[in-house]
Amino acid sequence: MLNIVDLRNDFDGSIKKDLYKKLTQRTGTQNGTNTISIVAEIIDNVKQNGDSALKEYTKKFDKAQIETIKVSEEDITAAYKEVAPELLETIKKSKQNIWSFHEKQLQNSWISPKEDGTMLGQLVRPLEKVGLYVPGGTAPLISSVLMTAVPAKVAGVEKLIMCTPPSQDGSINPAILVAAREAGVDEVYRAGGAQAVAAMAYGTETIPSVDKICGPGNVYVATAKRLVFGDCDIDMFAGPSEILVIADSSAVPEYVAADLLSQAEHDILASSVLVTDDVSLLDSVKTEIEKQLLGLKRNEIIEKSLKSYGFGILVDNLEEAIEVSNNIAPEHLELCIKEPMSILGMIKNAGAIFVGNYSPEPLGDYMAGPSHVLPTSGTARFSSPVNVDQFIKKSSLIYYNKQSLEATNNDIVRFAEAELLDAHANAIKVRFNK
Amino acid sequence: MLNIVDLRNDFDGSIKKDLYKKLTQRTGTQNGTNTISIVAEIIDNVKQNGDSALKEYTKKFDKAQIETIKVSEEDITAAYKEVAPELLETIKKSKQNIWSFHEKQLQNSWISPKEDGTMLGQLVRPLEKVGLYVPGGTAPLISSVLMTAVPAKVAGVEKLIMCTPPSQDGSINPAILVAAREAGVDEVYRAGGAQAVAAMAYGTETIPSVDKICGPGNVYVATAKRLVFGDCDIDMFAGPSEILVIADSSAVPEYVAADLLSQAEHDILASSVLVTDDVSLLDSVKTEIEKQLLGLKRNEIIEKSLKSYGFGILVDNLEEAIEVSNNIAPEHLELCIKEPMSILGMIKNAGAIFVGNYSPEPLGDYMAGPSHVLPTSGTARFSSPVNVDQFIKKSSLIYYNKQSLEATNNDIVRFAEAELLDAHANAIKVRFNK
């Protein structure tokens, strides 16, 4: 079911080029001007009419007539009763692992005092208020709540709020509410779509404005995030999920097939790619995929996904496999090879790297600890997994005394004059009576 | 010339509220749909027609008919001959200070191996290719080139390119070319406006596509950055410059006045704010401003700027001054008070903090070391000065062995099933023959 691409005879590089394009541009990030104007209108309406606009959109888009936007303590208590105790334990364990991993990322403010009396440094502080968007839909994204909220709380975010669209009866999936509470989310609101993004960006009577909005969503949510960006911060744009497995003859076809299938079930736009130098491994993986697929519930989605974006890529050697991976910059990269640690230094672009036969991608989705919110569609070239860095900000610190300023005062004046800014030069001159 | 605001009698907080709004919303970050469609067309044209589209726009917008887009070695050698030797020395000193400060920010990749055989970590790597936009105009932004390019090079960026619009004769200011070479910029191109942003985002025959685009620009440049964001990364949106000085009776009116004036000369939208609990200091600063203004070349800009966005704010005490500052989240914050270090912990939002009477803002603009590219318009709430962090990316690292995966395999399966993703569960089950 995988599309086979043989790069061993790609003499002019044209096959590679087409492949990279196909895999990194599965969805455009440009939004049509029509979507932009619809979303801009929603944002304006929420800005001007606050809660009443929100309720109106919730009625229109979510078919839910809600009275209160904020989820109450009673709702949350009730949710705990509906979640299986084993699942609650699993959620707690997952939260603990996420917390431990992210705690190691905390940075200190620092200073660098020098003999000449100067002192420079950086103050590191958490964002004060963060908003998390959680889409609705049939499959509850329990783990995504943990994987965004916990890093924010570890960073020290004081107020973490969450917006999610309600069902038609106004309810929210209890597992989502429980995960939110366990992760430390302070307040949950019934609001979805572009209107929820607008509410978190500008505030309403009920929903406070935040400094940063995180979380995936449909094209309206993504467009709204793009439009409010600058008035508050936003996280990355989440595209369809993807995995790339680099495997050699030491890999287990059964495992590789299962991991490719697990990615393909997300979405018909999801991409599952195997890159190997071993033709017989590729054959075995293909056979295993056909076999395992029969027992899987989401086989229709998987078939469509593999047909469009499932690839088995043959290369001459491991170096070429890494080159292919670096160009695709996959969200998830599995290394099912003999000596995975020896190639870490060659991997330039990847959201998360899963090392060895017993680190399958679902381990990272749920339990390992690093956030599963990862850069997609080739954006691992320039962006990072959700982690503590995204919930802190820094301020530069500059201290000079009279002597150290005097030692450099001519440079400052010269620079200011070269840039034709004489009031800048004046600010130095007045201090030394020039 | 300062607008006086007395917060000592602001019983209902309404004066504060108006003030914060006025100061943080000096420019909207929303771009009109008309600008969006103009810029979208430019981007499409550059995407499709590359260099020839670039040359066409350079002729249209910059009135320059250029033959080669890339600046040659000969151009750069010639530029060195045109720059005064003292200025070159100052540029070199500044570069060294910026380099030293940013070197202290380099982060290591790290791992956390545990007794149970698991190993988690983060790989830290530089972005491969970065593009720097430098606007044209009368005052050459020599220092801005250094303040963006050096942090990128410290981070380890392999290929750093620069685009800047040429003069009508096709030339580029020699001091800009020299600063670019000193800072380590690898290639300079004659291209400006939205078309330069498009070229760096998608590449042309001459200009390579980059992973991140940095640098300030007019509304077309800013809109282009917003539209290409996602296909590559972008830095912050730069608004008009601003300073807030917190001063008490220990401050020197002459210095405070000079620092406020230095900010006001940037732009009629620039903002200069003094917050003090000392009425007599405020009076003396006002007098000093009138006095010093007479000797400054850009006095017309300064007068307009101060009239619109120059404020002298009276507060009851230092705590209230800090509260005002945190709400405005100034780009530059000067602490001209008796014990500045004792309040650092209370400052939540500021781009750069200048401590004491001998750390005037122009010191930071040119020589101190921290980048002068700082968050404006209140965005210090959620963003940081340009620093090494913006030129690196991280990948998560996950390694489990058979035993450690087995220990958590039930959790993963449970989680996957709760999210209705049975191929995820299958990826675990196949490894333990379930």
mmCIF file of C-alpha atoms in Angstrom, chain B residues 120-411:
data_model
loop_
_atom_site.group_PDB
_atom_site.id
_atom_site.type_symbol
_atom_site.label_atom_id
_atom_site.label_comp_id
_atom_site.label_asym_id
_atom_site.label_seq_id
_atom_site.Cartn_x
_atom_site.Cartn_y
_atom_site.Cartn_z
ATOM 1 C CA LEU B 120 15.183 11.754 27.432
ATOM 2 C CA GLY B 121 16.750 14.957 26.209
ATOM 3 C CA GLN B 122 16.815 17.890 23.854
ATOM 4 C CA LEU B 123 19.110 18.445 20.888
ATOM 5 C CA VAL B 124 19.891 22.120 20.352
ATOM 6 C CA ARG B 125 20.943 23.233 16.871
ATOM 7 C CA PRO B 126 21.249 26.486 14.943
ATOM 8 C CA LEU B 127 18.910 27.418 12.121
ATOM 9 C CA GLU B 128 20.677 26.739 8.856
ATOM 10 C CA LYS B 129 19.689 29.812 6.812
ATOM 11 C CA VAL B 130 18.497 33.218 8.029
ATOM 12 C CA GLY B 131 17.529 36.329 6.067
ATOM 13 C CA LEU B 132 17.886 39.836 7.411
ATOM 14 C CA TYR B 133 15.838 42.719 6.036
ATOM 15 C CA VAL B 134 17.314 46.202 6.323
ATOM 16 C CA PRO B 135 15.058 49.086 5.263
ATOM 17 C CA GLY B 136 16.317 51.918 3.124
ATOM 18 C CA GLY B 137 15.858 55.561 4.026
ATOM 19 C CA THR B 138 17.942 58.578 4.897
ATOM 20 C CA ALA B 139 19.469 57.450 8.209
ATOM 21 C CA PRO B 140 21.564 54.308 7.685
ATOM 22 C CA LEU B 141 20.671 51.676 10.319
ATOM 23 C CA ILE B 142 24.263 50.518 10.749
ATOM 24 C CA SER B 143 23.792 49.372 14.315
ATOM 25 C CA SER B 144 20.643 47.373 13.495
ATOM 26 C CA VAL B 145 22.637 45.220 11.100
ATOM 27 C CA LEU B 146 25.087 44.337 13.865
ATOM 28 C CA MET B 147 22.361 43.861 16.474
ATOM 29 C CA THR B 148 20.583 41.166 14.444
ATOM 30 C CA ALA B 149 23.359 39.566 12.433
ATOM 31 C CA VAL B 150 25.807 38.992 15.287
ATOM 32 C CA PRO B 151 23.382 37.025 17.514
ATOM 33 C CA ALA B 152 22.521 34.845 14.490
ATOM 34 C CA LYS B 153 26.165 34.144 13.772
ATOM 35 C CA VAL B 154 26.889 33.427 17.457
ATOM 36 C CA ALA B 155 24.037 30.903 17.385
ATOM 37 C CA GLY B 156 25.821 29.139 14.537
ATOM 38 C CA VAL B 157 23.661 30.075 11.536
ATOM 39 C CA GLU B 158 25.513 28.763 8.482
ATOM 40 C CA LYS B 159 24.138 31.078 5.844
ATOM 41 C CA LEU B 160 23.089 34.591 6.793
ATOM 42 C CA ILE B 161 21.820 36.730 3.939
ATOM 43 C CA MET B 162 20.675 40.348 3.834
ATOM 44 C CA CYS B 163 18.239 42.198 1.571
ATOM 45 C CA THR B 164 18.074 45.966 1.406
ATOM 46 C CA PRO B 165 16.590 48.312 -1.210
ATOM 47 C CA PRO B 166 19.138 50.139 -3.383
ATOM 48 C CA SER B 167 19.295 53.880 -4.008
ATOM 49 C CA GLN B 168 18.163 55.081 -7.429
ATOM 50 C CA ASP B 169 21.685 54.533 -8.764
ATOM 51 C CA GLY B 170 21.620 50.941 -7.524
ATOM 52 C CA SER B 171 24.077 51.575 -4.697
ATOM 53 C CA ILE B 172 23.787 50.604 -1.050
ATOM 54 C CA ASN B 173 25.046 52.766 1.818
ATOM 55 C CA PRO B 174 28.711 51.792 2.357
ATOM 56 C CA ALA B 175 28.464 51.817 6.167
ATOM 57 C CA ILE B 176 25.651 49.240 5.901
ATOM 58 C CA LEU B 177 27.796 47.026 3.689
ATOM 59 C CA VAL B 178 30.752 47.315 6.056
ATOM 60 C CA ALA B 179 28.618 46.558 9.111
ATOM 61 C CA ALA B 180 27.168 43.525 7.299
ATOM 62 C CA ARG B 181 30.615 42.185 6.456
ATOM 63 C CA GLU B 182 31.933 42.810 9.983
ATOM 64 C CA ALA B 183 28.884 41.090 11.490
ATOM 65 C CA GLY B 184 29.432 38.013 9.346
ATOM 66 C CA VAL B 185 26.608 38.418 6.818
ATOM 67 C CA ASP B 186 27.446 36.009 3.992
ATOM 68 C CA GLU B 187 25.598 37.621 1.075
ATOM 69 C CA VAL B 188 23.873 40.954 0.455
ATOM 70 C CA TYR B 189 21.127 41.496 -2.137
ATOM 71 C CA ARG B 190 19.617 44.610 -3.660
ATOM 72 C CA ALA B 191 15.959 44.024 -2.927
ATOM 73 C CA GLY B 192 13.433 45.792 -0.730
ATOM 74 C CA GLY B 193 9.807 45.757 0.367
ATOM 75 C CA ALA B 194 7.377 42.850 0.253
ATOM 76 C CA GLN B 195 9.228 41.453 -2.768
ATOM 77 C CA ALA B 196 12.429 40.978 -0.747
ATOM 78 C CA VAL B 197 10.474 39.133 1.946
ATOM 79 C CA ALA B 198 8.882 36.899 -0.684
ATOM 80 C CA ALA B 199 12.285 36.181 -2.238
ATOM 81 C CA MET B 200 13.773 35.141 1.097
ATOM 82 C CA ALA B 201 10.730 33.020 1.954
ATOM 83 C CA TYR B 202 10.510 31.111 -1.316
ATOM 84 C CA GLY B 203 13.827 31.671 -3.057
ATOM 85 C CA THR B 204 14.592 32.984 -6.548
ATOM 86 C CA GLU B 205 17.339 32.107 -9.051
ATOM 87 C CA THR B 206 19.690 34.401 -7.109
ATOM 88 C CA ILE B 207 18.342 34.629 -3.571
ATOM 89 C CA PRO B 208 18.183 31.407 -1.533
ATOM 90 C CA SER B 209 15.105 30.620 0.561
ATOM 91 C CA VAL B 210 15.746 30.908 4.292
ATOM 92 C CA ASP B 211 14.354 29.360 7.464
ATOM 93 C CA LYS B 212 13.713 32.669 9.205
ATOM 94 C CA ILE B 213 13.298 36.309 8.164
ATOM 95 C CA CYS B 214 14.282 39.093 10.574
ATOM 96 C CA GLY B 215 14.300 42.837 10.555
ATOM 97 C CA PRO B 216 11.980 45.835 10.609
ATOM 98 C CA GLY B 217 10.172 47.433 7.685
ATOM 99 C CA ASN B 218 7.174 49.416 6.550
ATOM 100 C CA VAL B 219 3.601 48.121 6.464
ATOM 101 C CA TYR B 220 4.222 46.166 3.233
ATOM 102 C CA VAL B 221 7.234 44.420 4.663
ATOM 103 C CA ALA B 222 5.360 43.648 7.893
ATOM 104 C CA THR B 223 2.343 42.326 5.983
ATOM 105 C CA ALA B 224 4.560 40.164 3.784
ATOM 106 C CA LYS B 225 6.211 38.708 6.887
ATOM 107 C CA ARG B 226 2.780 37.937 8.340
ATOM 108 C CA LEU B 227 1.712 36.179 5.133
ATOM 109 C CA VAL B 228 4.815 34.024 4.685
ATOM 110 C CA PHE B 229 4.905 33.100 8.385
ATOM 111 C CA GLY B 230 4.530 29.345 8.638
ATOM 112 C CA ASP B 231 6.389 28.665 5.403
ATOM 113 C CA CYS B 232 9.350 30.157 7.195
ATOM 114 C CA ASP B 233 9.737 31.695 10.608
ATOM 115 C CA ILE B 234 9.700 35.457 11.211
ATOM 116 C CA ASP B 235 10.811 37.647 14.077
ATOM 117 C CA MET B 236 8.586 40.071 15.908
ATOM 118 C CA PHE B 237 6.691 43.011 14.402
ATOM 119 C CA ALA B 238 8.646 46.142 15.221
ATOM 120 C CA GLY B 239 6.535 49.101 16.261
ATOM 121 C CA PRO B 240 7.690 52.671 16.940
ATOM 122 C CA SER B 241 10.352 52.984 19.616
ATOM 123 C CA GLU B 242 9.645 53.877 23.240
ATOM 124 C CA ILE B 243 11.277 54.621 26.580
ATOM 125 C CA LEU B 244 9.921 54.710 30.100
ATOM 126 C CA VAL B 245 12.057 56.239 32.828
ATOM 127 C CA ILE B 246 11.274 55.536 36.462
ATOM 128 C CA ALA B 247 12.943 58.276 38.457
ATOM 129 C CA ASP B 248 12.955 59.443 42.062
ATOM 130 C CA SER B 249 14.489 62.474 43.768
ATOM 131 C CA SER B 250 17.969 61.011 43.281
ATOM 132 C CA ALA B 251 17.718 61.297 39.499
ATOM 133 C CA VAL B 252 19.566 63.989 37.528
ATOM 134 C CA PRO B 253 16.993 66.052 35.569
ATOM 135 C CA GLU B 254 19.524 66.903 32.869
ATOM 136 C CA TYR B 255 20.183 63.200 32.168
ATOM 137 C CA VAL B 256 16.540 62.147 32.303
ATOM 138 C CA ALA B 257 15.574 64.935 29.888
ATOM 139 C CA ALA B 258 18.333 63.973 27.465
ATOM 140 C CA ASP B 259 17.283 60.309 27.505
ATOM 141 C CA LEU B 260 13.620 61.157 26.863
ATOM 142 C CA LEU B 261 14.674 63.433 23.996
ATOM 143 C CA SER B 262 16.880 60.753 22.462
ATOM 144 C CA GLN B 263 13.924 58.439 22.146
ATOM 145 C CA ALA B 264 11.590 61.103 20.791
ATOM 146 C CA GLU B 265 13.904 61.919 17.881
ATOM 147 C CA HIS B 266 13.327 58.504 16.273
ATOM 148 C CA ASP B 267 9.870 59.082 14.974
ATOM 149 C CA ILE B 268 6.756 61.173 15.545
ATOM 150 C CA LEU B 269 5.121 57.971 16.841
ATOM 151 C CA ALA B 270 7.929 57.309 19.343
ATOM 152 C CA SER B 271 6.969 57.526 22.986
ATOM 153 C CA SER B 272 8.925 59.000 25.905
ATOM 154 C CA VAL B 273 7.470 58.552 29.370
ATOM 155 C CA LEU B 274 8.717 59.684 32.762
ATOM 156 C CA VAL B 275 7.121 58.140 35.836
ATOM 157 C CA THR B 276 8.041 59.719 39.143
ATOM 158 C CA ASP B 277 6.831 60.357 42.662
ATOM 159 C CA ASP B 278 8.730 63.634 42.792
ATOM 160 C CA VAL B 279 6.858 66.704 41.536
ATOM 161 C CA SER B 280 9.954 68.883 41.621
ATOM 162 C CA LEU B 281 11.934 66.376 39.525
ATOM 163 C CA LEU B 282 9.166 66.420 36.966
ATOM 164 C CA ASP B 283 9.308 70.210 36.832
ATOM 165 C CA SER B 284 13.082 70.250 36.412
ATOM 166 C CA VAL B 285 12.923 67.616 33.643
ATOM 167 C CA LYS B 286 10.325 69.691 31.797
ATOM 168 C CA THR B 287 12.578 72.730 31.987
ATOM 169 C CA GLU B 288 15.592 70.726 30.826
ATOM 170 C CA ILE B 289 13.661 69.338 27.870
ATOM 171 C CA GLU B 290 12.805 72.853 26.646
ATOM 172 C CA LYS B 291 16.410 73.898 27.111
ATOM 173 C CA GLN B 292 18.135 70.943 25.426
ATOM 174 C CA LEU B 293 15.635 70.809 22.598
ATOM 175 C CA LEU B 294 16.928 74.105 21.211
ATOM 176 C CA GLY B 295 20.287 72.549 20.368
ATOM 177 C CA LEU B 296 18.965 69.419 18.644
ATOM 178 C CA LYS B 297 18.731 68.945 14.901
ATOM 179 C CA ARG B 298 15.643 66.762 14.850
ATOM 180 C CA ASN B 299 13.662 69.159 17.055
ATOM 181 C CA GLU B 300 10.594 69.141 14.807
ATOM 182 C CA ILE B 301 10.186 65.392 15.053
ATOM 183 C CA ILE B 302 10.873 65.562 18.794
ATOM 184 C CA GLU B 303 8.238 68.232 19.385
ATOM 185 C CA LYS B 304 5.582 66.287 17.510
ATOM 186 C CA SER B 305 6.503 63.061 19.220
ATOM 187 C CA LEU B 306 6.452 64.552 22.720
ATOM 188 C CA LYS B 307 3.194 66.349 22.061
ATOM 189 C CA SER B 308 1.466 63.092 21.112
ATOM 190 C CA TYR B 309 3.252 60.474 23.187
ATOM 191 C CA GLY B 310 5.468 62.255 25.695
ATOM 192 C CA PHE B 311 4.146 61.846 29.234
ATOM 193 C CA GLY B 312 5.159 62.947 32.692
ATOM 194 C CA ILE B 313 3.282 60.688 35.074
ATOM 195 C CA LEU B 314 2.995 61.461 38.771
ATOM 196 C CA VAL B 315 2.516 58.539 41.129
ATOM 197 C CA ASP B 316 2.322 58.129 44.895
ATOM 198 C CA ASN B 317 5.327 55.870 45.269
ATOM 199 C CA LEU B 318 7.805 53.561 43.581
ATOM 200 C CA GLU B 319 5.505 50.530 43.714
ATOM 201 C CA GLU B 320 2.906 52.388 41.686
ATOM 202 C CA ALA B 321 5.577 53.480 39.220
ATOM 203 C CA ILE B 322 6.517 49.834 38.676
ATOM 204 C CA GLU B 323 2.880 48.857 38.236
ATOM 205 C CA VAL B 324 2.482 51.529 35.542
ATOM 206 C CA SER B 325 5.644 50.324 33.839
ATOM 207 C CA ASN B 326 4.567 46.668 33.937
ATOM 208 C CA ASN B 327 1.290 47.587 32.280
ATOM 209 C CA ILE B 328 2.950 49.602 29.539
ATOM 210 C CA ALA B 329 5.650 46.919 29.085
ATOM 211 C CA PRO B 330 8.130 49.402 27.601
ATOM 212 C CA GLU B 331 10.757 48.550 25.018
ATOM 213 C CA HIS B 332 13.379 50.468 27.029
ATOM 214 C CA LEU B 333 13.081 50.935 30.784
ATOM 215 C CA GLU B 334 15.484 53.185 32.674
ATOM 216 C CA LEU B 335 15.738 52.965 36.439
ATOM 217 C CA CYS B 336 17.053 56.303 37.704
ATOM 218 C CA ILE B 337 16.417 55.648 41.374
ATOM 219 C CA LYS B 338 18.417 55.231 44.566
ATOM 220 C CA GLU B 339 18.384 51.442 44.781
ATOM 221 C CA PRO B 340 17.566 50.116 41.296
ATOM 222 C CA MET B 341 18.690 46.534 41.951
ATOM 223 C CA SER B 342 16.181 46.148 44.760
ATOM 224 C CA ILE B 343 13.232 46.436 42.372
ATOM 225 C CA LEU B 344 14.415 44.151 39.558
ATOM 226 C CA GLY B 345 12.288 41.314 40.887
ATOM 227 C CA MET B 346 9.152 43.434 40.593
ATOM 228 C CA ILE B 347 9.653 44.301 36.940
ATOM 229 C CA LYS B 348 7.615 41.893 34.872
ATOM 230 C CA ASN B 349 7.556 43.316 31.374
ATOM 231 C CA ALA B 350 10.346 45.262 29.676
ATOM 232 C CA GLY B 351 12.535 44.744 26.630
ATOM 233 C CA ALA B 352 15.760 46.037 28.147
ATOM 234 C CA ILE B 353 16.340 47.480 31.594
ATOM 235 C CA PHE B 354 18.924 50.269 31.959
ATOM 236 C CA VAL B 355 20.128 50.562 35.515
ATOM 237 C CA GLY B 356 21.317 53.770 37.142
ATOM 238 C CA ASN B 357 22.393 57.220 36.014
ATOM 239 C CA TYR B 358 25.212 56.076 33.728
ATOM 240 C CA SER B 359 23.298 53.546 31.630
ATOM 241 C CA PRO B 360 21.496 55.793 29.153
ATOM 242 C CA GLU B 361 19.483 54.173 26.425
ATOM 243 C CA PRO B 362 21.928 55.075 23.568
ATOM 244 C CA LEU B 363 24.543 52.960 25.359
ATOM 245 C CA GLY B 364 22.319 49.980 24.637
ATOM 246 C CA ASP B 365 21.553 51.151 21.116
ATOM 247 C CA TYR B 366 25.181 51.007 20.083
ATOM 248 C CA MET B 367 27.766 49.581 22.407
ATOM 249 C CA ALA B 368 26.736 47.630 25.504
ATOM 250 C CA GLY B 369 26.202 44.242 23.857
ATOM 251 C CA PRO B 370 22.578 43.087 24.272
ATOM 252 C CA SER B 371 20.713 43.467 20.964
ATOM 253 C CA HIS B 372 18.859 46.730 20.600
ATOM 254 C CA VAL B 373 16.136 44.907 18.665
ATOM 255 C CA LEU B 374 13.533 44.773 21.406
ATOM 256 C CA PRO B 375 9.809 44.106 21.745
ATOM 257 C CA THR B 376 7.687 47.269 21.323
ATOM 258 C CA SER B 377 4.026 48.339 21.787
ATOM 259 C CA GLY B 378 3.516 46.266 24.918
ATOM 260 C CA THR B 379 4.740 43.020 23.341
ATOM 261 C CA ALA B 380 7.407 42.689 26.041
ATOM 262 C CA ARG B 381 4.532 40.949 27.850
ATOM 263 C CA PHE B 382 5.224 37.904 25.700
ATOM 264 C CA SER B 383 8.354 38.405 23.678
ATOM 265 C CA SER B 384 12.052 38.838 24.192
ATOM 266 C CA PRO B 385 14.876 40.896 22.746
ATOM 267 C CA VAL B 386 16.580 39.392 19.706
ATOM 268 C CA ASN B 387 19.011 36.908 21.191
ATOM 269 C CA VAL B 388 20.549 33.527 20.469
ATOM 270 C CA ASP B 389 17.295 31.718 21.341
ATOM 271 C CA GLN B 390 15.686 33.015 18.158
ATOM 272 C CA PHE B 391 18.295 31.387 15.940
ATOM 273 C CA ILE B 392 18.234 27.905 17.418
ATOM 274 C CA LYS B 393 15.710 25.084 17.380
ATOM 275 C CA LYS B 394 15.353 22.020 19.549
ATOM 276 C CA SER B 395 14.434 18.390 18.917
ATOM 277 C CA SER B 396 13.152 16.111 21.655
ATOM 278 C CA LEU B 397 15.006 12.866 22.178
ATOM 279 C CA ILE B 398 13.214 9.755 23.437
ATOM 280 C CA TYR B 399 14.867 6.430 24.192
ATOM 281 C CA TYR B 400 13.206 3.531 26.016
ATOM 282 C CA ASN B 401 14.414 -0.044 26.193
ATOM 283 C CA LYS B 402 12.214 -3.151 26.211
ATOM 284 C CA GLN B 403 11.848 -3.227 30.000
ATOM 285 C CA SER B 404 11.001 0.431 30.415
ATOM 286 C CA LEU B 405 8.487 0.350 27.553
ATOM 287 C CA GLU B 406 6.892 -2.767 29.018
ATOM 288 C CA ALA B 407 6.558 -1.026 32.388
ATOM 289 C CA THR B 408 4.324 1.645 30.866
ATOM 290 C CA ASN B 409 2.725 -0.256 27.987
ATOM 291 C CA ASN B 410 -0.692 -0.530 29.658
ATOM 292 C CA ASP B 411 -0.839 3.226 30.135
#
